Coordinates of C-alpha atoms and ligand atoms in Angstrom, one line a residue:
M28 CA 8.6 18.0 -1.1
K29 CA 8.6 14.2 -0.1
R30 CA 6.5 12.3 -2.7
I31 CA 5.3 8.5 -1.6
A32 CA 3.7 6.1 -3.4
I33 CA 1.4 3.5 -2.0
I34 CA 0.3 0.7 -3.9
G35 CA -2.8 -1.0 -1.8
G36 CA -5.8 1.2 -0.4
G37 CA -5.9 -2.2 2.3
A38 CA -6.0 -2.4 5.9
S39 CA -1.9 -1.6 5.8
G40 CA -1.4 0.9 2.9
L41 CA -4.7 2.7 4.2
M42 CA -2.7 2.8 8.4
A43 CA 0.5 3.6 6.1
A44 CA -1.1 6.7 4.8
C45 CA -2.2 7.7 7.9
F46 CA 0.9 7.9 9.5
A47 CA 3.1 9.8 6.1
A48 CA 0.9 12.2 6.3
G49 CA 1.4 15.4 7.4
G50 CA 4.1 17.3 8.1
D51 CA 6.5 18.0 4.4
T52 CA 5.4 15.1 2.7
S53 CA 2.2 14.7 -0.2
V54 CA 1.1 10.9 -0.1
A55 CA -0.5 9.3 -2.8
V56 CA -2.6 5.6 -2.7
F57 CA -2.8 3.8 -5.7
E58 CA -5.0 1.6 -5.5
K59 CA -6.9 -1.4 -8.2
Q60 CA -10.3 -2.0 -7.1
K61 CA -12.8 1.2 -7.2
K62 CA -12.8 1.2 -3.6
I63 CA -10.6 0.2 -0.9
G64 CA -10.5 -1.4 2.2
R65 CA -12.5 -4.1 0.1
K66 CA -10.9 -7.3 2.6
I67 CA -10.8 -5.1 5.7
L68 CA -15.2 -4.9 4.5
V69 CA -15.2 -8.6 4.5
S70 CA -13.8 -9.3 7.0
G71 CA -15.2 -10.6 10.5
N72 CA -18.6 -12.1 8.7
G73 CA -18.8 -7.6 7.6
R74 CA -17.8 -7.1 11.9
C75 CA -15.0 -6.5 12.0
N76 CA -11.8 -8.6 13.9
I77 CA -10.1 -5.9 13.4
S78 CA -7.8 -7.4 16.4
N79 CA -7.1 -9.8 19.8
Q80 CA -6.4 -8.9 23.0
Y81 CA -3.6 -11.2 23.2
I82 CA -1.7 -10.4 20.3
N83 CA 1.2 -13.1 20.7
S84 CA 4.3 -14.5 18.5
G85 CA 3.2 -17.6 19.0
K86 CA 0.4 -16.8 16.5
Y87 CA 2.5 -16.3 13.6
H88 CA 3.9 -18.4 11.0
G89 CA 6.1 -18.9 8.0
G90 CA 9.9 -16.4 8.1
N91 CA 10.9 -15.3 11.4
P92 CA 8.9 -14.9 15.2
L93 CA 11.6 -12.1 16.0
V94 CA 11.1 -10.5 13.3
V95 CA 7.4 -10.5 14.4
N96 CA 8.3 -9.0 17.6
N97 CA 10.1 -6.4 17.1
I98 CA 7.7 -4.4 14.8
F99 CA 4.8 -5.3 18.0
A100 CA 7.9 -4.1 20.2
R101 CA 7.0 -1.0 18.0
F102 CA 4.0 -0.9 17.1
G103 CA 1.8 -3.4 19.2
L104 CA -2.1 -3.8 20.4
E105 CA -2.3 -0.3 22.9
E106 CA -0.8 1.5 19.7
T107 CA -3.3 0.2 17.2
V108 CA -6.7 0.4 20.2
D109 CA -5.0 3.9 20.8
F110 CA -4.8 5.0 16.7
F111 CA -8.5 3.4 16.1
G112 CA -9.9 5.0 19.0
S113 CA -7.9 8.4 17.9
I114 CA -10.1 8.2 15.0
G115 CA -13.1 7.3 16.9
L116 CA -13.5 4.2 16.7
P117 CA -13.5 2.6 20.5
V118 CA -13.3 -1.8 20.6
V119 CA -14.7 -3.9 22.1
E120 CA -14.0 -7.4 23.3
E121 CA -15.3 -10.2 22.4
K122 CA -14.4 -14.5 23.3
G123 CA -11.3 -15.5 22.7
G124 CA -9.9 -11.9 23.1
K125 CA -11.4 -10.7 19.7
L126 CA -11.6 -7.2 19.4
F127 CA -14.7 -5.5 17.5
P128 CA -15.1 -1.8 16.3
A129 CA -18.0 -0.8 19.4
S130 CA -20.0 -0.9 16.3
L131 CA -19.7 -4.2 14.8
Q132 CA -19.2 -3.6 11.1
S133 CA -16.9 -3.3 9.5
S134 CA -17.8 -0.3 7.3
T135 CA -16.9 1.8 10.0
V136 CA -13.4 1.3 9.9
V137 CA -13.9 1.9 6.2
R138 CA -15.4 5.5 6.3
L139 CA -13.1 6.5 9.2
L140 CA -10.0 5.8 8.0
E141 CA -11.2 7.7 4.7
Y142 CA -12.4 10.2 6.3
E143 CA -8.8 10.2 7.9
L144 CA -7.0 10.1 5.2
A145 CA -8.8 13.2 3.9
R146 CA -8.6 15.1 6.6
K147 CA -4.6 14.7 6.2
G148 CA -4.3 15.6 2.6
V149 CA -3.6 12.1 1.5
E150 CA -5.0 11.3 -2.5
I151 CA -6.5 8.1 -3.0
L152 CA -6.3 7.1 -6.2
L153 CA -9.0 4.3 -7.5
H154 CA -9.3 1.9 -10.4
R155 CA -5.4 2.6 -10.7
K156 CA -3.1 -1.1 -11.2
V157 CA 0.5 -0.3 -10.7
E158 CA 1.7 -2.8 -13.5
R159 CA 5.9 -1.9 -12.7
I160 CA 7.7 -0.2 -11.0
S161 CA 11.5 1.0 -11.9
K162 CA 13.9 2.7 -9.5
S163 CA 16.5 5.2 -11.4
G164 CA 19.1 7.3 -8.9
R165 CA 16.6 7.8 -6.3
R166 CA 13.0 8.2 -7.8
F167 CA 10.5 5.4 -8.1
R168 CA 8.7 5.2 -11.9
L169 CA 5.4 4.0 -11.2
V170 CA 3.3 2.8 -14.4
T171 CA -0.2 2.0 -13.9
V172 CA -2.0 0.1 -16.5
G173 CA -3.3 3.2 -18.2
R174 CA 0.5 4.1 -18.9
E175 CA 0.1 6.6 -16.6
E176 CA 3.5 7.3 -15.1
H177 CA 4.3 8.6 -11.9
E178 CA 7.6 9.9 -9.6
F179 CA 7.9 9.5 -6.0
D180 CA 11.0 9.8 -3.5
S181 CA 9.2 6.4 -1.5
V182 CA 7.2 3.3 -2.3
I183 CA 5.5 1.6 0.2
C184 CA 4.3 -1.2 -0.9
A185 CA 0.9 -3.2 0.6
A186 CA -0.4 -5.1 -2.5
G187 CA -1.5 -7.8 -0.5
S188 CA -1.3 -11.3 -1.0
C189 CA -3.6 -13.7 -3.3
A190 CA -6.2 -14.8 -1.0
Y191 CA -9.1 -14.5 -2.2
P192 CA -9.5 -12.8 -5.1
P193 CA -13.1 -12.0 -4.5
A194 CA -12.5 -8.8 -2.8
G195 CA -8.6 -8.1 -4.8
G196 CA -6.4 -11.0 -3.8
S197 CA -3.6 -11.1 -6.9
R198 CA -0.3 -12.5 -7.4
D199 CA 0.0 -8.1 -9.0
G200 CA 2.9 -7.5 -4.6
Y201 CA 4.7 -11.0 -5.4
G202 CA 5.3 -10.1 -9.4
L203 CA 6.1 -6.4 -7.8
V204 CA 8.0 -7.1 -5.7
R205 CA 10.4 -9.6 -7.3
H206 CA 11.1 -7.4 -9.2
M207 CA 12.5 -4.7 -7.4
Q208 CA 15.0 -8.3 -6.2
H209 CA 13.4 -9.4 -3.1
T210 CA 12.6 -13.5 -2.4
V211 CA 9.0 -14.8 -2.9
H212 CA 8.5 -17.7 -1.0
E213 CA 5.8 -19.3 -2.4
P214 CA 2.2 -19.0 -1.0
F215 CA 0.3 -21.0 -0.3
P216 CA -4.1 -21.4 1.0
S217 CA -4.5 -21.1 5.5
I218 CA -7.5 -20.7 6.5
V219 CA -9.6 -22.4 4.7
P220 CA -12.0 -25.5 4.4
V221 CA -10.3 -28.7 3.9
N222 CA -11.1 -31.4 1.1
I223 CA -11.6 -35.0 2.4
P224 CA -11.8 -37.4 -0.2
L225 CA -13.3 -40.1 2.3
K226 CA -16.3 -40.3 0.3
I227 CA -19.4 -41.8 3.1
L228 CA -18.5 -38.5 5.0
H229 CA -19.5 -36.4 2.4
R230 CA -23.0 -37.5 4.1
L231 CA -22.2 -35.2 6.7
Q232 CA -22.9 -32.2 4.4
G233 CA -24.5 -29.0 6.3
I234 CA -24.5 -31.2 9.4
R235 CA -22.2 -27.9 12.5
W236 CA -20.6 -29.5 15.6
E237 CA -18.4 -29.1 18.4
C238 CA -15.4 -30.9 18.1
A239 CA -12.0 -31.1 18.9
A240 CA -9.4 -31.2 16.1
S241 CA -6.1 -31.6 15.5
A242 CA -3.3 -32.6 12.3
V243 CA -1.0 -35.3 13.5
Q244 CA 1.9 -36.5 11.7
G245 CA 3.8 -39.3 13.2
G246 CA 2.5 -39.2 16.8
T247 CA 3.7 -34.9 16.6
V248 CA 0.6 -32.8 17.2
L249 CA 1.0 -29.8 14.7
A250 CA -1.6 -28.5 15.2
S251 CA -4.7 -28.5 16.8
S252 CA -8.2 -26.2 17.7
D253 CA -11.6 -26.7 20.0
G254 CA -14.8 -25.4 18.3
E255 CA -17.7 -26.2 15.3
I256 CA -16.6 -28.0 12.4
L257 CA -18.8 -27.7 9.3
F258 CA -19.3 -31.3 7.2
T259 CA -19.8 -30.0 4.0
A260 CA -20.0 -31.7 0.1
Y261 CA -16.3 -32.0 0.3
G262 CA -14.4 -32.3 3.6
I263 CA -14.7 -29.9 6.2
S264 CA -14.5 -26.5 7.6
G265 CA -15.8 -24.4 10.3
P266 CA -13.2 -22.4 13.4
A267 CA -11.9 -26.0 13.9
C268 CA -10.6 -26.2 10.7
L269 CA -9.7 -23.3 9.8
D270 CA -7.7 -23.0 12.0
I271 CA -5.4 -26.3 11.6
S272 CA -5.7 -25.7 7.3
R273 CA -2.7 -24.3 8.0
A274 CA -0.3 -26.6 8.7
V275 CA -2.1 -29.3 6.5
N276 CA -1.3 -27.7 3.6
E277 CA 2.0 -26.9 4.6
K278 CA 2.7 -30.6 5.1
I279 CA 1.0 -31.3 2.2
L280 CA 3.6 -28.8 -0.1
Q281 CA 6.3 -30.7 1.3
N282 CA 4.7 -34.8 0.2
A283 CA 3.8 -35.5 4.3
A284 CA 0.6 -34.7 4.7
P285 CA -0.4 -35.6 8.7
A286 CA -4.2 -37.1 9.0
I287 CA -6.8 -34.7 11.1
V288 CA -8.1 -36.3 13.6
I289 CA -11.5 -35.4 14.8
D290 CA -12.7 -35.8 18.5
L291 CA -16.7 -35.7 18.1
F292 CA -17.4 -35.6 22.2
P293 CA -14.2 -33.5 23.0
S294 CA -15.9 -33.0 26.9
Y295 CA -16.1 -36.6 27.2
S296 CA -13.5 -38.7 28.0
E297 CA -13.5 -42.6 26.0
K298 CA -14.4 -44.0 29.9
D299 CA -17.1 -41.8 30.5
L300 CA -18.6 -42.3 26.3
M301 CA -18.2 -46.0 27.2
N302 CA -20.6 -45.5 30.4
L303 CA -22.8 -43.2 28.5
L304 CA -23.1 -45.5 25.5
D305 CA -22.9 -48.9 27.9
S306 CA -26.5 -47.2 28.9
L307 CA -27.8 -46.5 25.6
W308 CA -27.0 -50.1 24.5
S309 CA -28.5 -51.9 27.4
D310 CA -31.3 -52.8 24.9
G311 CA -29.9 -55.0 23.5
S312 CA -33.2 -55.0 19.8
K313 CA -32.3 -51.5 19.1
T314 CA -29.9 -51.7 16.2
A315 CA -26.0 -49.9 16.2
A316 CA -27.8 -46.4 14.3
L317 CA -31.1 -45.8 16.2
S318 CA -28.5 -46.5 19.6
L319 CA -26.6 -43.6 18.7
I320 CA -29.6 -40.7 17.6
G321 CA -29.7 -39.7 20.7
I322 CA -26.7 -38.2 21.0
M323 CA -25.8 -38.0 17.4
K324 CA -27.2 -35.4 14.3
N325 CA -28.6 -37.4 12.0
P326 CA -27.0 -39.6 9.9
M327 CA -23.8 -39.3 12.4
P328 CA -24.3 -42.4 13.7
D329 CA -24.4 -44.3 10.1
V330 CA -21.1 -42.8 9.1
L331 CA -20.1 -43.2 12.5
L332 CA -19.9 -47.1 12.3
G333 CA -19.7 -46.8 8.4
I334 CA -16.1 -45.6 9.5
A335 CA -15.7 -48.1 12.5
G336 CA -17.2 -50.8 8.9
I337 CA -20.0 -51.7 11.4
N338 CA -23.1 -52.9 10.0
P339 CA -26.0 -49.6 10.8
G340 CA -28.4 -52.3 11.0
K341 CA -26.8 -54.5 13.1
P342 CA -28.4 -55.0 16.4
V343 CA -27.1 -53.7 19.5
R344 CA -27.3 -57.1 21.6
D345 CA -25.2 -58.0 18.6
L346 CA -22.6 -56.6 19.1
T347 CA -18.9 -57.7 20.1
R348 CA -17.7 -56.4 23.5
E349 CA -14.1 -55.2 20.1
E350 CA -17.2 -52.7 18.1
K351 CA -18.2 -52.0 20.6
R352 CA -14.6 -50.2 21.5
K353 CA -13.6 -49.4 18.6
I354 CA -17.2 -47.5 18.3
V355 CA -15.9 -45.2 21.3
R356 CA -12.2 -45.6 19.9
I357 CA -13.9 -43.8 16.9
A358 CA -16.0 -41.0 18.6
K359 CA -12.9 -39.6 19.9
A360 CA -9.9 -40.1 17.0
V361 CA -11.8 -39.8 13.2
T362 CA -9.3 -39.8 11.6
L363 CA -8.9 -38.2 7.9
E364 CA -6.6 -38.4 5.6
P365 CA -7.1 -34.6 4.1
G366 CA -6.9 -34.1 -0.1
K367 CA -5.4 -31.5 -1.8
P368 CA -5.4 -28.4 -1.1
R369 CA -8.4 -26.1 -1.7
G370 CA -7.6 -23.2 -3.9
F371 CA -6.9 -18.9 -2.8
H372 CA -10.3 -18.4 -3.9
E373 CA -11.7 -20.1 -0.2
A374 CA -9.0 -18.8 1.6
V375 CA -8.6 -16.4 4.2
V376 CA -4.8 -15.6 4.0
A377 CA -2.3 -16.6 1.6
A378 CA 0.9 -18.1 4.1
G379 CA 4.2 -17.7 1.6
G380 CA 5.4 -14.1 0.4
V381 CA 8.5 -11.8 0.7
D382 CA 11.1 -13.0 3.0
V383 CA 11.3 -11.0 6.0
D384 CA 15.0 -10.8 6.5
E385 CA 14.9 -8.6 3.4
I386 CA 13.0 -6.7 6.3
D387 CA 13.8 -4.1 8.4
P388 CA 11.1 -4.9 11.1
A389 CA 12.2 -1.0 12.3
T390 CA 11.3 0.5 9.4
M391 CA 9.5 -2.2 7.1
E392 CA 12.4 -0.6 4.0
S393 CA 13.5 -3.4 2.3
R394 CA 17.2 -4.6 3.4
L395 CA 17.6 -4.7 -1.1
V396 CA 16.4 -1.1 -1.4
S397 CA 16.4 1.8 -0.3
D398 CA 13.8 3.5 0.2
F399 CA 11.1 0.6 -0.8
Y400 CA 8.5 -0.2 2.1
I401 CA 6.8 -3.8 2.3
T402 CA 3.7 -4.3 4.5
G403 CA 1.1 -6.3 5.4
E404 CA 0.5 -9.7 3.6
L405 CA 2.7 -9.2 1.3
L406 CA 5.2 -10.8 3.6
D407 CA 6.0 -14.1 4.2
I408 CA 4.6 -14.1 8.0
D409 CA 0.4 -15.1 8.4
G410 CA -1.5 -15.5 12.2
D411 CA -3.9 -17.2 12.9
S412 CA -7.6 -16.6 13.1
G413 CA -8.4 -14.5 15.6
G414 CA -7.8 -10.8 14.3
Y415 CA -4.3 -11.7 14.0
N416 CA -3.7 -10.8 10.8
L417 CA -5.3 -7.6 10.3
Q418 CA -2.7 -6.0 13.4
F419 CA 0.5 -7.2 11.8
A420 CA -0.8 -5.2 8.5
W421 CA -1.7 -2.4 11.0
S422 CA 1.3 -2.1 13.0
T423 CA 3.1 -2.5 9.3
G424 CA 1.8 -0.2 7.6
A425 CA 1.3 2.4 11.2
I426 CA 5.7 1.7 11.1
A427 CA 6.5 1.6 7.0
G428 CA 3.9 5.4 7.8
M429 CA 5.9 6.9 10.3
A430 CA 9.8 5.6 9.1
Q431 CA 8.4 8.8 6.1
H432 CA 9.0 11.3 8.6
R433 CA 12.4 10.0 9.8
K434 CA 13.4 9.9 6.3
S435 CA 12.9 13.5 5.7
K436 CA 14.1 15.1 9.5
I437 CA 17.2 12.7 8.0
R438 CA 17.3 14.3 4.8
S439 CA 16.0 18.1 5.6
S440 CA 19.1 18.5 8.3
Ligands
LIG23 C1 -13.0 -13.7 3.8 C2 -12.0 -12.7 4.9 C3 -12.3 -12.7 6.1 C4 -11.5 -12.4 7.0 N1 -10.9 -11.6 8.0 C5 -10.1 -10.8 9.0 C6 -11.1 -11.0 10.1 O1 -11.0 -11.3 11.0 N2 -9.9 -10.8 11.4 C7 -8.8 -10.1 10.8 O2 -7.6 -10.1 11.3 N3 -8.0 -10.5 9.3 C8 -9.3 -10.7 8.5 N4 -8.8 -11.5 7.5 C9 -7.4 -10.8 6.3 C10 -7.8 -9.1 6.5 O3 -8.2 -8.9 5.3 C11 -6.1 -9.5 5.6 O4 -4.8 -10.4 6.2 C12 -5.4 -7.4 6.0 O5 -6.8 -6.8 5.0 C13 -4.1 -7.2 4.7 O6 -4.0 -6.5 4.2 P1 -3.3 -5.8 3.7 O7 -2.7 -4.2 3.0 O8 -1.6 -6.8 4.0 O9 -4.0 -6.6 1.8 P2 -5.3 -6.2 2.2 O10 -5.5 -5.8 2.5 O11 -5.4 -7.7 1.1 O12 -4.8 -5.3 0.2 C14 -4.4 -5.2 -0.9 C15 -4.7 -4.2 -1.3 O13 -4.1 -4.1 -2.9 C16 -4.7 -3.5 -3.8 N5 -3.6 -3.7 -4.8 C17 -2.6 -5.2 -5.2 N6 -2.6 -5.2 -6.7 C18 -2.5 -3.8 -6.7 C19 -2.0 -3.7 -8.0 N7 -0.9 -3.9 -8.7 N8 -2.5 -2.0 -8.0 C20 -3.0 -0.6 -6.6 N9 -3.4 -1.4 -5.6 C21 -2.8 -3.4 -5.6 C22 -6.1 -4.1 -3.5 O14 -6.8 -4.4 -5.1 C23 -5.9 -3.9 -1.9 O15 -6.9 -3.3 -1.9 C24 -9.8 -11.9 6.8 C25 -9.8 -12.4 4.8 C26 -10.4 -12.3 3.7 C27 -10.4 -12.5 2.7

């Protein structure tokens, strides 16, 4: 019987276990936490945005996009939806093609995966942190923190990234794969709020506003997103900010911070906004701030005027044409300088990870160490928000799991 160890009971490890189990294999999942699937549980605000209808390699970043295409050609959206359907978990589609379990509850995803694993005889070892892997001849030796030693024919390393330690994110996986000679590209936080040092902006703390946000460098738009921005005590968060955060952090780490440009009125052209404001400015005795409170939440007018360098108490009749144009320009493009990236404790995913050129995407097997597989977020591929990261974890896990049978057949024939 072939013995397979899976390090990590997260999305990709559990999927790998489902596909590796059966036939002439015994599968053990080592999970360091007291529960499996902790990130699945917190995903999608407890609803688990399981995948996305519009899955394509353009939604992914990091190493070689050809690898992403290759992976999805083998196990993509259709196969994922079929698999979840087969274990009793139909999906429903929401705005932006986001797919959720029909239960709209992430705990049901973990519960059904657990049932499937038990049905297939997979052994789940909780509180088992794998500290070391070594290979001697064709066998792997795994040592856990309690000094237990186990031997296996094949190892799937699905230990995830260092994002979001509250749900188990750690650097463990990087250490384990480095020990197996793999290259790890230094991780950085993605899908994460952004620090904006500009103090006046912090007065907007708690305000949510529909915007268009972009990261711009030297006239080039690196990333952009339409949606809500949440202003915070340190800067910005909310979906539109999270969407552009990867591009912002990547450039900051290359010492080339881009500008963050926020359009506070994305449904108006500059001309339409000028016309609207001209009508609001028909009463010259209002202050500049008071003239704007009908179209913005308090204290947005004060902050906008502050950024424009205009006294909010200035009567509208005293605003010059140039000042009026400046108000419109800034409302359409507030330009902000990002601060130091926020930490992994808030990040939904970590960009960076194992160099994918060291992995065969047909099987997820290491090109450096045979019978050693790497899956999920531990790899140097990260997706946009919207179900893309879980899909990558499901796909890579399933491929590594399926590969165990092909290898078993080759060995026994
Ligand atoms: C708050 C939050 C919300 C998210 N929402 C979504 C969403 O809605 N849609 C989406 O697509 N993606 C979402 N993601 C991202 C998604 O959850 C991850 O990309 C995905 O879970 C990665 O799967 P993985 O199997 O690679 O890693 P993980 O799910 O992190 O699993 C790795 C497992 O390995 C275990 N482990 C680590 N080291 C060891 C060790 N040494 N020994 C034993 N066990 C170990 C960990 O405890 C963990 O259980 C979200 C992430 C977060 C943090």
